[in-house]
Tab-separated table of C-alpha atoms in Angstrom:
chain	number	residue	atom	x	y	z
A	1452	MET	CA	-18.984	-15.127	41.918
A	1453	LYS	CA	-21.407	-18.039	41.912
A	1454	ILE	CA	-24.712	-17.165	40.237
A	1455	GLY	CA	-26.504	-20.514	40.117
A	1456	GLU	CA	-26.456	-24.257	39.565
A	1457	VAL	CA	-27.089	-26.634	36.668
A	1458	ILE	CA	-30.553	-28.218	36.669
A	1459	SER	CA	-30.540	-29.629	33.115
A	1460	ALA	CA	-27.974	-30.160	30.364
A	1461	SER	CA	-27.724	-31.522	26.840
A	1462	VAL	CA	-24.881	-31.543	24.320
A	1463	LEU	CA	-27.350	-30.491	21.627
A	1464	SER	CA	-29.710	-28.205	23.549
A	1465	GLY	CA	-27.331	-26.526	25.969
A	1466	ILE	CA	-27.326	-26.046	29.732
A	1467	GLU	CA	-30.189	-24.802	31.911
A	1468	VAL	CA	-29.295	-23.000	35.120
A	1469	LYS	CA	-31.329	-22.069	38.167
A	1470	LEU	CA	-30.077	-18.628	39.119
A	1471	GLY	CA	-29.419	-17.452	42.644
A	1472	LEU	CA	-29.390	-13.779	41.700
A	1473	GLU	CA	-31.598	-11.244	43.432
A	1474	SER	CA	-32.860	-10.189	40.022
A	1475	PRO	CA	-32.505	-11.603	36.501
A	1476	GLU	CA	-31.514	-8.081	35.408
A	1477	GLY	CA	-27.974	-8.858	36.588
A	1478	LEU	CA	-27.456	-11.228	33.651
A	1479	LYS	CA	-27.759	-10.410	29.941
A	1480	VAL	CA	-27.672	-12.259	26.637
A	1481	GLY	CA	-24.107	-12.712	25.412
A	1482	TYR	CA	-22.425	-12.633	28.834
A	1483	PRO	CA	-19.537	-15.139	29.316
A	1484	ILE	CA	-20.167	-17.832	31.907
A	1485	ILE	CA	-18.148	-20.671	33.454
A	1486	VAL	CA	-19.806	-23.921	34.546
A	1487	GLU	CA	-17.500	-25.878	36.864
A	1488	GLY	CA	-17.694	-29.571	35.913
A	1489	ALA	CA	-15.762	-32.423	37.523
A	1490	SER	CA	-13.143	-32.666	34.756
A	1491	TYR	CA	-13.758	-29.534	32.689
A	1492	SER	CA	-14.690	-25.909	32.960
A	1493	PHE	CA	-17.420	-25.218	30.412
A	1494	TYR	CA	-17.000	-21.809	28.804
A	1495	CYS	CA	-20.509	-20.690	27.818
A	1496	ILE	CA	-22.427	-17.753	26.405
A	1497	VAL	CA	-25.789	-16.698	27.859
A	1498	GLN	CA	-28.344	-17.639	25.221
A	1499	ASP	CA	-31.474	-16.654	27.115
A	1500	VAL	CA	-32.611	-15.409	30.548
A	1501	TYR	CA	-36.174	-16.179	31.566
A	1502	ILE	CA	-38.621	-16.803	34.403
A	1503	PRO	CA	-40.468	-20.124	34.129
A	1504	ARG	CA	-44.242	-20.072	34.194
A	1505	SER	CA	-45.818	-20.657	37.600
A	1506	GLU	CA	-49.455	-21.531	38.343
A	1507	VAL	CA	-49.210	-19.617	41.618
A	1508	ILE	CA	-48.084	-16.470	39.816
A	1509	ASP	CA	-50.774	-17.005	37.184
A	1510	ARG	CA	-53.471	-16.923	39.856
A	1511	ILE	CA	-52.272	-13.937	41.868
A	1512	ALA	CA	-51.025	-11.723	39.023
A	1513	GLY	CA	-52.819	-8.376	39.122
A	1514	SER	CA	-54.127	-8.859	42.663
A	1515	ARG	CA	-53.141	-7.339	46.005
A	1516	ALA	CA	-51.861	-10.746	47.029
A	1517	GLY	CA	-49.313	-10.475	44.251
A	1518	GLU	CA	-48.080	-7.133	45.571
A	1519	ALA	CA	-47.651	-8.634	49.008
A	1520	LEU	CA	-45.773	-11.639	47.634
A	1521	ILE	CA	-43.158	-9.678	45.669
A	1522	PRO	CA	-40.899	-8.946	48.706
A	1523	LEU	CA	-40.940	-12.657	49.561
A	1524	ALA	CA	-39.905	-13.804	46.072
A	1525	GLY	CA	-36.222	-13.787	46.963
A	1526	HIS	CA	-36.744	-15.464	50.346
A	1527	GLU	CA	-34.498	-18.492	50.977
A	1528	GLY	CA	-36.344	-21.570	52.210
A	1529	VAL	CA	-35.679	-25.294	52.447
A	1530	GLU	CA	-36.192	-25.586	48.677
A	1531	GLY	CA	-34.191	-22.472	47.831
A	1532	ARG	CA	-35.695	-19.225	46.611
A	1533	LEU	CA	-39.436	-19.104	46.306
A	1534	PHE	CA	-39.265	-18.007	42.673
A	1535	SER	CA	-35.976	-18.251	40.774
A	1536	PRO	CA	-35.110	-16.977	37.303
A	1537	ARG	CA	-33.435	-19.314	34.858
A	1538	ALA	CA	-30.742	-18.984	32.230
A	1539	ARG	CA	-30.024	-21.081	29.150
A	1540	LEU	CA	-26.356	-21.336	28.245
A	1541	LYS	CA	-24.628	-22.293	25.018
A	1542	PRO	CA	-21.298	-24.095	25.706
A	1543	VAL	CA	-18.697	-22.936	23.194
A	1544	GLN	CA	-15.471	-24.367	24.616
A	1545	LEU	CA	-14.184	-26.910	27.124
A	1546	ILE	CA	-11.174	-26.124	29.330
A	1547	ASP	CA	-9.556	-29.148	30.954
A	1548	ARG	CA	-7.605	-29.064	34.199
A	1549	ASP	CA	-4.335	-28.505	32.279
A	1550	GLY	CA	-5.805	-25.483	30.507
A	1551	GLN	CA	-6.171	-27.266	27.174
A	1552	LEU	CA	-9.114	-26.235	24.999
A	1553	GLY	CA	-11.573	-28.468	23.165
A	1554	GLU	CA	-14.981	-28.558	21.538
A	1555	PRO	CA	-18.029	-28.994	23.832
A	1556	GLU	CA	-18.839	-32.707	23.454
A	1557	THR	CA	-20.050	-33.559	26.951
A	1558	ILE	CA	-22.092	-32.023	29.773
A	1559	PRO	CA	-21.574	-31.063	33.427
A	1560	HIS	CA	-23.252	-32.904	36.304
A	1561	TYR	CA	-26.410	-31.896	38.171
A	1562	LEU	CA	-25.952	-28.892	40.476
A	1563	ALA	CA	-22.571	-28.019	38.973
A	1564	PRO	CA	-21.764	-24.480	40.161
A	1565	VAL	CA	-22.168	-21.672	37.650
A	1566	ARG	CA	-20.333	-18.341	37.840
A	1567	LEU	CA	-19.532	-15.295	35.785
A	1568	ALA	CA	-16.360	-15.716	33.746
A	1569	GLU	CA	-13.279	-13.862	34.971
A	1570	THR	CA	-10.211	-12.549	33.200
A	1571	VAL	CA	-8.170	-15.653	34.085
A	1572	ASP	CA	-10.793	-17.798	32.313
A	1573	VAL	CA	-11.133	-15.820	29.102
A	1574	GLU	CA	-7.378	-15.341	28.728
A	1575	LYS	CA	-7.207	-19.062	27.959
A	1576	ILE	CA	-9.777	-18.651	25.162
A	1577	TYR	CA	-8.709	-15.417	23.481
A	1578	THR	CA	-4.995	-15.637	22.809
A	1579	PRO	CA	-3.854	-12.806	20.526
A	1580	ALA	CA	-1.738	-13.572	17.465
A	1581	PRO	CA	1.023	-11.238	16.195
A	1582	THR	CA	-1.495	-9.929	13.632
A	1583	SER	CA	-4.302	-9.344	16.159
A	1584	LEU	CA	-5.711	-6.060	17.426
A	1585	PRO	CA	-8.670	-5.415	19.739
A	1586	ILE	CA	-11.998	-4.295	18.291
A	1587	GLY	CA	-13.740	-3.880	21.650
A	1588	ASN	CA	-14.318	-5.553	25.004
A	1589	LEU	CA	-15.989	-8.822	25.867
A	1590	ARG	CA	-19.647	-8.216	26.678
A	1591	GLY	CA	-20.047	-8.862	30.401
A	1592	LEU	CA	-16.332	-8.362	31.132
A	1593	LYS	CA	-15.719	-4.741	30.224
A	1594	ASP	CA	-11.985	-4.615	30.906
A	1595	PHE	CA	-11.076	-7.540	28.672
A	1596	PRO	CA	-10.218	-6.535	25.074
A	1597	ILE	CA	-11.177	-9.030	22.365
A	1598	PRO	CA	-8.453	-9.530	19.721
A	1599	LEU	CA	-9.364	-10.118	16.097
A	1600	ASP	CA	-6.744	-11.748	13.874
A	1601	PHE	CA	-6.685	-9.358	10.925
A	1602	LYS	CA	-4.388	-11.554	8.845
A	1603	ARG	CA	-7.010	-14.299	8.911
A	1604	LEU	CA	-9.795	-11.778	8.356
A	1605	VAL	CA	-8.383	-10.570	5.028
A	1606	GLU	CA	-7.522	-13.999	3.638
A	1607	LYS	CA	-11.109	-14.502	2.425
A	1608	PRO	CA	-14.241	-12.403	1.839
A	1609	PHE	CA	-15.832	-11.128	5.053
A	1610	ALA	CA	-18.998	-9.253	5.973
A	1611	LEU	CA	-20.174	-6.596	8.381
A	1612	PHE	CA	-23.967	-6.698	8.703
A	1613	GLY	CA	-26.265	-4.627	10.918
A	1614	ARG	CA	-29.341	-2.427	11.002
A	1615	THR	CA	-29.096	1.287	10.307
A	1616	GLY	CA	-27.955	3.181	13.394
A	1617	MET	CA	-26.301	0.194	15.089
A	1618	GLY	CA	-22.718	1.376	14.491
A	1619	LYS	CA	-21.669	-0.076	11.116
A	1620	SER	CA	-19.648	3.012	10.123
A	1621	ILE	CA	-17.713	3.042	13.394
A	1622	LEU	CA	-17.024	-0.685	13.196
A	1623	SER	CA	-15.932	-0.316	9.560
A	1624	LYS	CA	-13.414	2.354	10.560
A	1625	ILE	CA	-12.087	0.204	13.392
A	1626	VAL	CA	-11.709	-2.783	11.049
A	1627	CYS	CA	-9.909	-0.622	8.456
A	1628	CYS	CA	-7.557	0.705	11.150
A	1629	GLY	CA	-6.863	-2.859	12.292
A	1630	ILE	CA	-6.035	-3.976	8.747
A	1631	LEU	CA	-3.675	-1.049	8.188
A	1632	GLY	CA	-2.272	-1.136	11.725
A	1633	ARG	CA	-1.169	-4.734	11.317
A	1634	GLY	CA	-0.018	-4.209	7.719
A	1635	VAL	CA	-1.873	-7.275	6.431
A	1636	ALA	CA	-3.460	-5.520	3.415
A	1637	SER	CA	-4.348	-2.192	1.867
A	1638	VAL	CA	-7.951	-1.013	1.604
A	1639	LEU	CA	-10.086	0.696	-1.019
A	1640	ILE	CA	-13.020	2.658	0.407
A	1641	PHE	CA	-15.821	4.203	-1.637
A	1642	ASP	CA	-16.424	7.127	0.715
A	1643	MET	CA	-19.954	8.297	-0.063
A	1644	HIS	CA	-20.364	10.571	2.965
A	1645	GLN	CA	-16.808	11.815	3.552
A	1646	GLU	CA	-16.198	9.663	6.620
A	1647	TYR	CA	-12.831	8.038	5.949
A	1648	GLY	CA	-10.390	10.720	4.764
A	1649	MET	CA	-8.642	13.025	7.237
A	1650	PHE	CA	-11.777	13.783	9.293
A	1651	SER	CA	-15.425	12.811	9.123
A	1652	ARG	CA	-17.653	15.560	7.782
A	1653	THR	CA	-20.476	14.201	9.966
A	1654	ASP	CA	-18.905	14.394	13.421
A	1655	ASN	CA	-15.300	15.535	12.841
A	1656	SER	CA	-13.972	12.217	14.148
A	1657	PRO	CA	-10.594	11.142	12.730
A	1658	GLY	CA	-10.500	9.221	9.465
A	1659	LEU	CA	-7.982	6.727	8.120
A	1660	LYS	CA	-5.605	9.388	6.833
A	1661	TYR	CA	-5.439	10.921	10.298
A	1662	PHE	CA	-4.014	7.713	11.761
A	1663	PHE	CA	-2.033	6.686	8.651
A	1664	PRO	CA	-1.016	9.952	6.921
A	1665	GLU	CA	1.661	8.294	4.783
A	1666	GLY	CA	-0.276	5.106	4.095
A	1667	VAL	CA	-3.588	6.516	2.818
A	1668	GLU	CA	-4.219	8.613	-0.297
A	1669	VAL	CA	-7.499	10.420	-0.915
A	1670	PHE	CA	-8.977	10.806	-4.409
A	1671	THR	CA	-12.172	12.707	-5.116
A	1672	LEU	CA	-14.892	12.818	-7.761
A	1673	ASP	CA	-15.626	16.389	-6.661
A	1674	PRO	CA	-12.413	18.476	-6.517
A	1675	GLY	CA	-14.362	21.561	-5.476
A	1676	GLY	CA	-15.514	19.837	-2.299
A	1677	ASN	CA	-12.128	18.476	-1.223
A	1678	ARG	CA	-9.199	20.511	-2.461
A	1679	GLU	CA	-6.609	18.345	-0.725
A	1680	ALA	CA	-7.640	15.203	-2.602
A	1681	LYS	CA	-6.442	14.130	-6.020
A	1682	PRO	CA	-9.125	14.454	-8.740
A	1683	PHE	CA	-10.426	11.208	-10.197
A	1684	LEU	CA	-12.082	11.281	-13.620
A	1685	ILE	CA	-13.703	8.465	-15.563
A	1686	ASP	CA	-13.178	8.207	-19.300
A	1687	PRO	CA	-16.570	7.430	-20.931
A	1688	ARG	CA	-14.746	4.975	-23.206
A	1689	GLU	CA	-14.261	2.756	-20.150
A	1690	ILE	CA	-18.014	2.361	-19.578
A	1691	THR	CA	-19.472	-1.090	-20.333
A	1692	PRO	CA	-23.071	-2.355	-20.553
A	1693	ALA	CA	-22.727	-3.970	-17.119
A	1694	ASP	CA	-21.776	-0.605	-15.566
A	1695	ILE	CA	-24.980	0.932	-16.934
A	1696	ILE	CA	-27.182	-1.979	-15.826
A	1697	VAL	CA	-25.783	-1.813	-12.287
A	1698	ALA	CA	-25.959	1.987	-12.115
A	1699	PHE	CA	-29.661	2.247	-12.959
A	1700	GLN	CA	-30.950	-1.028	-11.417
A	1701	ASP	CA	-34.337	-0.689	-13.220
A	1702	VAL	CA	-33.156	-1.652	-16.722
A	1703	THR	CA	-35.701	-4.002	-18.342
A	1704	PRO	CA	-34.767	-7.085	-20.400
A	1705	GLN	CA	-35.693	-5.188	-23.595
A	1706	MET	CA	-33.389	-2.335	-22.575
A	1707	VAL	CA	-30.603	-4.840	-21.852
A	1708	ASP	CA	-31.030	-6.247	-25.370
A	1709	ALA	CA	-30.841	-2.726	-26.833
A	1710	LEU	CA	-27.795	-1.924	-24.719
A	1711	TYR	CA	-25.798	-4.896	-25.973
A	1712	ALA	CA	-26.924	-4.320	-29.543
A	1713	VAL	CA	-25.516	-0.772	-29.382
A	1714	GLN	CA	-22.334	-2.053	-27.744
A	1715	ARG	CA	-21.704	-4.404	-30.666
A	1716	ARG	CA	-22.040	-1.619	-33.263
A	1717	LYS	CA	-20.613	1.403	-31.455
A	1718	GLY	CA	-17.237	1.320	-33.230
A	1719	ALA	CA	-14.764	3.895	-31.886
A	1720	ARG	CA	-17.432	5.822	-29.984
A	1721	ASP	CA	-17.886	5.553	-26.231
A	1722	LEU	CA	-21.002	3.620	-25.193
A	1723	PRO	CA	-23.031	6.545	-23.754
A	1724	SER	CA	-22.499	8.566	-26.959
A	1725	ALA	CA	-23.434	5.588	-29.132
A	1726	ILE	CA	-26.658	5.128	-27.145
A	1727	ARG	CA	-27.581	8.814	-27.495
A	1728	GLU	CA	-27.045	8.701	-31.250
A	1729	ALA	CA	-28.777	5.357	-31.904
A	1730	THR	CA	-32.077	5.073	-33.780
A	1731	PRO	CA	-34.331	2.000	-34.107
A	1732	GLU	CA	-33.948	2.119	-37.901
A	1733	GLU	CA	-30.222	1.380	-37.636
A	1734	TYR	CA	-30.993	-1.989	-36.124
A	1735	GLU	CA	-33.636	-3.063	-38.649
A	1736	GLY	CA	-36.313	-3.647	-36.053
A	1737	LYS	CA	-34.081	-5.787	-33.804
A	1738	VAL	CA	-34.130	-3.104	-31.099
A	1739	HIS	CA	-37.424	-2.088	-29.518
A	1740	GLY	CA	-37.931	1.654	-30.077
A	1741	GLY	CA	-39.515	2.305	-26.678
A	1742	ALA	CA	-36.744	0.397	-24.886
A	1743	LEU	CA	-34.084	2.392	-26.742
A	1744	GLN	CA	-35.746	5.689	-25.827
A	1745	ALA	CA	-35.949	4.656	-22.167
A	1746	LEU	CA	-32.275	3.707	-22.243
A	1747	GLN	CA	-31.387	7.067	-23.801
A	1748	ARG	CA	-33.251	8.935	-21.048
A	1749	ARG	CA	-31.257	7.107	-18.417
A	1750	VAL	CA	-27.917	7.641	-20.108
A	1751	GLU	CA	-28.601	11.386	-20.231
A	1752	ARG	CA	-28.162	11.346	-16.459
A	1753	PHE	CA	-24.438	10.773	-17.010
A	1754	GLY	CA	-24.362	14.402	-18.149
A	1755	ARG	CA	-24.854	15.434	-14.511
A	1756	LEU	CA	-21.721	13.544	-13.449
A	1757	GLY	CA	-18.895	16.019	-13.838
A	1758	PHE	CA	-16.278	13.325	-13.283
A	1759	VAL	CA	-17.247	11.447	-16.485
A	1760	GLN	CA	-15.172	13.334	-19.012
A	1761	GLY	CA	-12.028	13.523	-21.090
A	1762	THR	CA	-9.234	11.042	-21.513
A	1763	THR	CA	-7.203	11.887	-18.416
A	1764	ALA	CA	-9.136	9.357	-16.348
A	1765	GLY	CA	-6.741	6.624	-17.376
A	1766	ASP	CA	-3.904	8.592	-15.801
A	1767	ALA	CA	-5.852	8.914	-12.531
A	1768	PHE	CA	-6.619	5.194	-12.469
A	1769	HIS	CA	-3.026	4.254	-13.199
A	1770	GLN	CA	-1.887	6.676	-10.516
A	1771	MET	CA	-4.230	4.885	-8.096
A	1772	VAL	CA	-2.876	1.497	-9.191
A	1773	GLY	CA	0.678	2.724	-8.665
A	1774	LEU	CA	-0.175	3.636	-5.090
A	1775	ILE	CA	-1.815	0.236	-4.513
A	1776	ARG	CA	1.266	-1.426	-5.980
A	1777	ALA	CA	3.320	0.461	-3.361
A	1778	GLY	CA	1.078	-0.827	-0.549
A	1779	ARG	CA	-0.900	2.387	-0.083
A	1780	SER	CA	-4.620	2.508	0.702
A	1781	ILE	CA	-7.192	4.534	-1.235
A	1782	VAL	CA	-10.172	6.566	-0.079
A	1783	LEU	CA	-12.366	7.674	-2.978
A	1784	ASP	CA	-14.308	10.717	-1.772
A	1785	PHE	CA	-17.649	11.194	-3.554
A	1786	GLY	CA	-18.158	14.776	-2.388
A	1787	ARG	CA	-21.435	16.249	-3.708
A	1788	TYR	CA	-22.207	12.975	-5.508
A	1789	GLY	CA	-22.394	11.051	-2.229
A	1790	HIS	CA	-26.195	11.140	-2.115
A	1791	GLU	CA	-26.602	9.933	-5.691
A	1792	THR	CA	-27.040	6.187	-5.498
A	1793	MET	CA	-26.620	5.912	-9.262
A	1794	ALA	CA	-23.181	7.553	-9.081
A	1795	TYR	CA	-22.056	5.195	-6.321
A	1796	LEU	CA	-23.268	2.050	-8.072
A	1797	PHE	CA	-21.697	3.142	-11.337
A	1798	VAL	CA	-18.290	4.148	-9.961
A	1799	ALA	CA	-17.900	1.203	-7.588
A	1800	ASN	CA	-18.696	-1.372	-10.261
A	1801	LEU	CA	-16.485	0.248	-12.907
A	1802	LEU	CA	-13.490	0.685	-10.631
A	1803	ALA	CA	-13.782	-2.794	-9.098
A	1804	ARG	CA	-14.060	-4.302	-12.584
A	1805	ARG	CA	-10.839	-2.638	-13.706
A	1806	LEU	CA	-9.025	-3.782	-10.580
A	1807	TYR	CA	-10.356	-7.310	-11.098
A	1808	GLU	CA	-8.960	-7.310	-14.642
A	1809	LEU	CA	-5.548	-6.143	-13.396
A	1810	TYR	CA	-5.352	-8.616	-10.524
A	1811	THR	CA	-6.463	-11.623	-12.548
A	1812	GLU	CA	-4.603	-11.098	-15.813
A	1813	GLY	CA	-1.503	-12.707	-14.295
A	1814	LYS	CA	1.078	-10.196	-15.526
A	1815	GLU	CA	1.991	-9.019	-12.052
A	1816	ASP	CA	1.509	-10.024	-8.415
A	1817	TYR	CA	-0.257	-7.112	-6.743
A	1818	PRO	CA	-0.329	-6.569	-2.944
A	1819	ARG	CA	-3.384	-7.714	-1.055
A	1820	LEU	CA	-6.224	-5.212	-1.365
A	1821	VAL	CA	-9.543	-5.243	0.498
A	1822	VAL	CA	-12.395	-3.575	-1.396
A	1823	PHE	CA	-15.038	-2.371	1.068
A	1824	LEU	CA	-18.497	-2.433	-0.492
A	1825	GLU	CA	-21.238	-0.565	1.366
A	1826	GLU	CA	-24.871	-1.090	0.359
A	1827	ALA	CA	-23.680	-4.493	-0.861
A	1828	HIS	CA	-27.193	-5.786	-1.572
A	1829	LYS	CA	-27.596	-3.239	-4.385
A	1830	PHE	CA	-24.738	-4.964	-6.224
A	1831	LEU	CA	-25.424	-8.518	-5.118
A	1832	ASP	CA	-29.191	-8.830	-5.327
A	1833	PRO	CA	-29.839	-12.011	-7.370
A	1834	ARG	CA	-31.451	-9.882	-10.121
A	1835	VAL	CA	-28.363	-7.683	-10.542
A	1836	ALA	CA	-25.449	-9.857	-9.377
A	1837	PRO	CA	-24.888	-11.584	-12.769
A	1838	TYR	CA	-24.068	-8.195	-14.315
A	1839	THR	CA	-21.683	-6.987	-11.608
A	1840	ILE	CA	-18.080	-7.839	-10.969
A	1841	PHE	CA	-18.639	-8.370	-7.259
A	1842	ASP	CA	-20.023	-11.894	-7.455
A	1843	ARG	CA	-16.767	-12.915	-9.151
A	1844	LEU	CA	-14.794	-10.958	-6.564
A	1845	ALA	CA	-16.457	-13.011	-3.836
A	1846	ARG	CA	-15.931	-16.367	-5.552
A	1847	GLU	CA	-12.575	-16.115	-7.293
A	1848	THR	CA	-10.190	-13.405	-6.256
A	1849	ARG	CA	-8.890	-14.465	-2.842
A	1850	LYS	CA	-6.250	-16.419	-4.768
A	1851	PHE	CA	-5.377	-13.176	-6.585
A	1852	ASN	CA	-5.060	-11.029	-3.419
A	1853	LEU	CA	-8.243	-9.050	-4.088
A	1854	ILE	CA	-10.638	-9.462	-1.150
A	1855	LEU	CA	-14.227	-8.280	-0.783
A	1856	GLY	CA	-15.514	-6.757	2.461
A	1857	LEU	CA	-19.326	-6.533	2.450
A	1858	VAL	CA	-21.070	-3.866	4.531
A	1859	ASP	CA	-24.868	-4.004	4.515
A	1860	GLN	CA	-28.112	-3.768	6.470
A	1861	ARG	CA	-30.110	-6.272	4.372
A	1862	PRO	CA	-28.157	-9.535	4.104
A	1863	SER	CA	-31.290	-11.397	2.989
A	1864	ARG	CA	-31.138	-9.503	-0.316
A	1865	ILE	CA	-27.587	-10.636	-1.080
A	1866	ASP	CA	-27.202	-13.555	-3.468
A	1867	GLU	CA	-26.991	-16.820	-1.512
A	1868	GLU	CA	-23.936	-18.073	-3.405
A	1869	VAL	CA	-22.044	-14.871	-2.546
A	1870	ARG	CA	-22.998	-15.132	1.146
A	1871	SER	CA	-21.672	-18.690	1.190
A	1872	GLN	CA	-18.178	-17.384	0.381
A	1873	VAL	CA	-18.035	-15.187	3.498
A	1874	ALA	CA	-15.584	-16.651	6.019
A	1875	ASN	CA	-15.873	-14.110	8.845
A	1876	ARG	CA	-18.912	-12.137	9.955
A	1877	LEU	CA	-19.150	-9.147	12.270
A	1878	LEU	CA	-22.853	-8.920	13.025
A	1879	LEU	CA	-24.511	-5.967	14.705
A	1880	SER	CA	-28.147	-6.078	15.756
A	1881	LEU	CA	-30.626	-7.323	13.151
A	1882	LYS	CA	-34.373	-7.702	13.709
A	1883	ASP	CA	-35.921	-8.889	10.456
A	1884	PRO	CA	-36.078	-12.732	10.704
A	1885	ALA	CA	-34.991	-13.129	7.067
A	1886	ASP	CA	-31.949	-10.905	7.628
A	1887	VAL	CA	-31.010	-12.701	10.852
A	1888	ALA	CA	-31.263	-16.112	9.170
A	1889	SER	CA	-29.283	-14.946	6.130
A	1890	ALA	CA	-26.544	-13.333	8.215
A	1891	LEU	CA	-26.004	-16.609	10.085
A	1892	ALA	CA	-26.537	-19.026	7.185
A	1893	GLY	CA	-24.065	-21.899	7.268
A	1894	ILE	CA	-23.026	-21.337	10.880
A	1895	PRO	CA	-23.333	-24.367	13.232
A	1896	ASP	CA	-26.132	-24.039	15.822
A	1897	ARG	CA	-27.642	-21.182	13.851
A	1898	ALA	CA	-30.873	-21.222	15.881
A	1899	VAL	CA	-28.916	-20.479	19.055
A	1900	TRP	CA	-27.106	-17.498	17.574
A	1901	GLU	CA	-30.249	-16.113	15.938
A	1902	GLY	CA	-31.654	-15.376	19.382
A	1903	VAL	CA	-28.418	-13.756	20.512
A	1904	LEU	CA	-28.150	-11.610	17.384
A	1905	SER	CA	-31.728	-10.408	17.729
A	1906	SER	CA	-31.136	-9.396	21.363
A	1907	ILE	CA	-27.808	-7.579	21.454
A	1908	PRO	CA	-27.916	-3.771	21.868
A	1909	PRO	CA	-26.417	-1.085	19.579
A	1910	ARG	CA	-22.605	-0.908	19.404
A	1911	SER	CA	-22.333	-4.628	20.190
A	1912	ALA	CA	-21.461	-7.284	17.622
A	1913	LEU	CA	-21.559	-11.054	17.372
A	1914	VAL	CA	-18.243	-12.023	15.765
A	1915	VAL	CA	-18.096	-15.421	14.056
A	1916	GLY	CA	-15.396	-16.997	11.877
A	1917	ASP	CA	-11.799	-18.163	11.815
A	1918	ALA	CA	-10.406	-14.726	12.783
A	1919	ILE	CA	-11.632	-15.355	16.350
A	1920	ARG	CA	-11.465	-18.608	18.298
A	1921	VAL	CA	-15.166	-18.926	19.249
A	1922	PRO	CA	-18.334	-16.959	18.450
A	1923	THR	CA	-18.201	-13.942	20.730
A	1924	VAL	CA	-20.348	-10.936	21.617
A	1925	VAL	CA	-18.149	-7.846	21.639
A	1926	GLU	CA	-18.952	-4.353	22.889
A	1927	ILE	CA	-17.380	-2.239	20.151
A	1928	MET	CA	-14.661	0.083	21.401
A	1929	GLU	CA	-15.046	3.830	21.423
A	1930	TYR	CA	-13.743	5.273	18.173
A	1931	GLY	CA	-11.729	8.323	19.134
A	1932	THR	CA	-8.216	9.673	18.787
A	1933	LYS	CA	-6.751	8.445	22.072
A	1934	ARG	CA	-8.548	5.093	22.113
A	1935	MET	CA	-7.541	4.206	18.577
A	1936	ARG	CA	-3.950	5.392	19.060
A	1937	ASP	CA	-3.679	3.201	22.153
A	1938	ALA	CA	-5.119	0.221	20.270
A	1939	LEU	CA	-2.776	0.783	17.324
A	1940	GLY	CA	0.238	1.357	19.565
A	1941	LYS	CA	0.824	4.801	18.083
A	1942	GLU	CA	2.335	7.665	20.053
A	1943	GLY	CA	0.576	11.008	20.283
A	1944	LEU	CA	1.205	13.794	17.772
A	1945	ASP	CA	3.565	16.629	18.524
A	1946	GLY	CA	2.473	20.263	18.390
A	1947	ALA	CA	3.628	20.869	14.810
A	1948	GLU	CA	1.767	17.802	13.551
A	1949	MET	CA	-1.414	18.850	15.362
A	1950	GLU	CA	-1.187	22.348	13.887
A	1951	GLU	CA	-0.730	20.943	10.383
A	1952	ILE	CA	-3.690	18.568	10.778
A	1953	SER	CA	-5.903	21.409	12.041
A	1954	ARG	CA	-4.912	23.555	9.084
A	1955	ARG	CA	-5.671	20.775	6.629
A	1956	ALA	CA	-9.021	20.013	8.295
A	1957	GLU	CA	-10.099	23.660	8.004
A	1958	LYS	CA	-9.045	23.716	4.370
A	1959	LEU	CA	-10.801	20.421	3.697
A	1960	PHE	CA	-14.220	21.666	4.750
A	1961	GLU	CA	-14.067	25.293	3.582
């Protein structure tokens, strides 16, 4: 369906279109558009829809004359419609007459016809690979699923950014299901709110273990809250100064000095015990007494963490590693500790550090593992990043099969060097200008995509990177049993399986 004609075009600035629509409300930012040139079809994305300023409208606005003129606005005269809306398009691909694709390096002629893209057009752009699965439908063409190449996605660090309430958790689950469904990697999820196991505690939607019962194992820091999961304990002897710095976030430079001084002299003791027992006199004035006392008060909070105990933690970690070695995925359920930010920061850093040591020591080639890191800015803020393992995960470990998946609502607070390592980005709505700019840093034509990202609605994402052919606005698919099973190509469960799952779900949340 023709919607307008080209009235201005530039390779750098895009294409301006005079619309022939009854109302500009029929066109939205992110919609796919085809401009029919003489030699090429220009595949474009709607960058902006607007009504140009008019002196006539300026004069009559707010008057009775204006009310009388509104019905005539769409009237066709010798010069076309009396008042026409405009659209600005961003060309993202050229399609020649043989169907070959190329980069947009030229422009269409004046009055070239403009129409909404159709399935036959977008099929030429979005060709699925054997390792692709859909994550939703093309915005503006609801029946066309957009494939994401999950093999390419997990080759390098990637990020999922978006404001709170925009659908990050749902998109994270869909991405995890795509990774496991195509068998391109295993995943490690730090499940703070019990979303990813068998069922979500929040809305009872299916988790990863529901769709992959044999491929996902659930561990828990709180056995009393999830009796089906394997208990996971942390041996206090495994705790390092960096784990403490990351866990508490407000450790001063003087406290850091005291922490490392205790580490050097702790002997056979675990670090928390050595800190509790330390006195300023032991260090001959080299440790500030007030800083040591402040550090001791913080370390006392470890006493509230029931999972920091004993020497069996090594067995739990090695059991987890054995499952990863066998290609299984891990969900670490935080149970009652899910609302304790300190517990999350501490556990995630410690566990990722131990995995980093295993993967990089060179004794064994481990299967590809994607570590999903929610609240990523708390680990990768420039003030904290030097003490965490995650900056090294982002920079170094893709050659060791350990890949970082960042999930966050404040990309501007993530260290710039870490952001530069991100190869693919799934971007839900962001409003803060600093976050928008940071999320799109390094992307060609960033100014164009900043406007798109600021305008898209909830449950839509701008997907950019080498896992998709061109930057694309996707309406995220519904995350439910039937929809995900269809996407994954899985058959429905039989009666016995459904009964067993129901029994386990009831037991899980008793």
